[in-house]
């Protein structure tokens, strides 16, 4: 192994620092992506819940309107 290291020109401490920086940048990048994904999932969940609530309100209003129209004498 020492002969393998000898053929590289960069000092090990610089290579190690370079690799650590690259790893840290990837971790930061994917942590941010995970957070954005979580926010997007929560947003989708909230919109779906809201849409279902509005649909239920609209269906209830339509049913009430039909009932009132049936009771109304012509």
mmCIF file of C-alpha atoms in Angstrom:
data_model
loop_
_atom_site.group_PDB
_atom_site.id
_atom_site.type_symbol
_atom_site.label_atom_id
_atom_site.label_comp_id
_atom_site.label_asym_id
_atom_site.label_seq_id
_atom_site.Cartn_x
_atom_site.Cartn_y
_atom_site.Cartn_z
ATOM 1 C CA UNK A 1 0.000 0.000 0.000
ATOM 2 C CA UNK A 2 2.772 2.564 0.625
ATOM 3 C CA UNK A 3 3.826 2.289 -3.038
ATOM 4 C CA UNK A 4 0.216 3.031 -4.079
ATOM 5 C CA UNK A 5 0.224 6.171 -1.976
ATOM 6 C CA UNK A 6 3.610 7.211 -3.336
ATOM 7 C CA UNK A 7 2.344 7.516 -6.915
ATOM 8 C CA UNK A 8 -0.153 10.251 -5.937
ATOM 9 C CA UNK A 9 1.183 13.799 -5.843
ATOM 10 C CA UNK A 10 -1.389 15.404 -3.535
ATOM 11 C CA UNK A 11 -0.684 15.209 0.165
ATOM 12 C CA UNK A 12 -3.160 12.968 2.019
ATOM 13 C CA UNK A 13 -4.388 15.750 4.287
ATOM 14 C CA UNK A 14 -5.542 17.771 1.257
ATOM 15 C CA UNK A 15 -7.280 14.782 -0.345
ATOM 16 C CA UNK A 16 -9.012 13.962 2.937
ATOM 17 C CA UNK A 17 -10.172 17.564 3.339
ATOM 18 C CA UNK A 18 -11.439 17.607 -0.258
ATOM 19 C CA UNK A 19 -13.415 14.400 0.276
ATOM 20 C CA UNK A 20 -14.840 15.640 3.585
ATOM 21 C CA UNK A 21 -15.988 18.881 1.969
ATOM 22 C CA UNK A 22 -17.630 16.960 -0.870
ATOM 23 C CA UNK A 23 -19.392 14.673 1.605
ATOM 24 C CA UNK A 24 -20.591 17.620 3.677
ATOM 25 C CA UNK A 25 -21.916 19.405 0.589
ATOM 26 C CA UNK A 26 -23.841 16.286 -0.481
ATOM 27 C CA UNK A 27 -25.276 15.874 2.999
ATOM 28 C CA UNK A 28 -26.401 19.509 3.038
ATOM 29 C CA UNK A 29 -27.879 19.243 -0.452
ATOM 30 C CA UNK A 30 -29.890 16.116 0.294
ATOM 31 C CA UNK A 31 -30.974 17.370 3.721
ATOM 32 C CA UNK A 32 -32.476 20.414 1.992
ATOM 33 C CA UNK A 33 -34.108 18.206 -0.642
ATOM 34 C CA UNK A 34 -35.579 15.979 2.077
ATOM 35 C CA UNK A 35 -36.987 19.034 3.830
ATOM 36 C CA UNK A 36 -38.500 20.389 0.598
ATOM 37 C CA UNK A 37 -40.010 16.969 -0.083
ATOM 38 C CA UNK A 38 -41.524 16.835 3.404
ATOM 39 C CA UNK A 39 -42.986 20.333 2.980
ATOM 40 C CA UNK A 40 -44.431 19.375 -0.400
ATOM 41 C CA UNK A 41 -45.993 16.214 1.043
ATOM 42 C CA UNK A 42 -47.560 18.204 3.857
ATOM 43 C CA UNK A 43 -48.886 20.749 1.367
ATOM 44 C CA UNK A 44 -50.421 18.014 -0.778
ATOM 45 C CA UNK A 45 -52.004 16.463 2.301
ATOM 46 C CA UNK A 46 -53.428 19.825 3.404
ATOM 47 C CA UNK A 47 -54.812 20.634 -0.045
ATOM 48 C CA UNK A 48 -56.397 17.189 -0.349
ATOM 49 C CA UNK A 49 -58.004 17.526 3.078
ATOM 50 C CA UNK A 50 -59.297 21.006 2.233
ATOM 51 C CA UNK A 51 -60.659 19.852 -1.111
ATOM 52 C CA UNK A 52 -62.508 16.970 0.548
ATOM 53 C CA UNK A 53 -63.987 19.341 3.135
ATOM 54 C CA UNK A 54 -65.191 21.720 0.429
ATOM 55 C CA UNK A 55 -66.619 18.850 -1.590
ATOM 56 C CA UNK A 56 -68.556 17.632 1.459
ATOM 57 C CA UNK A 57 -69.891 21.154 2.099
ATOM 58 C CA UNK A 58 -70.957 21.522 -1.534
ATOM 59 C CA UNK A 59 -72.694 18.137 -1.570
ATOM 60 C CA UNK A 60 -74.506 18.960 1.681
ATOM 61 C CA UNK A 61 -75.613 22.320 0.268
ATOM 62 C CA UNK A 62 -76.863 20.662 -2.923
ATOM 63 C CA UNK A 63 -78.799 18.075 -0.924
ATOM 64 C CA UNK A 64 -80.352 20.803 1.213
ATOM 65 C CA UNK A 65 -81.280 22.787 -1.896
ATOM 66 C CA UNK A 66 -82.956 19.743 -3.471
ATOM 67 C CA UNK A 67 -84.868 19.137 -0.242
ATOM 68 C CA UNK A 68 -86.054 22.737 -0.115
ATOM 69 C CA UNK A 69 -87.128 22.610 -3.758
ATOM 70 C CA UNK A 70 -89.167 19.472 -3.076
ATOM 71 C CA UNK A 71 -90.946 21.126 -0.120
ATOM 72 C CA UNK A 72 -91.719 24.308 -2.067
ATOM 73 C CA UNK A 73 -95.263 24.237 -3.468
ATOM 74 C CA UNK A 74 -95.701 24.900 -7.141
#
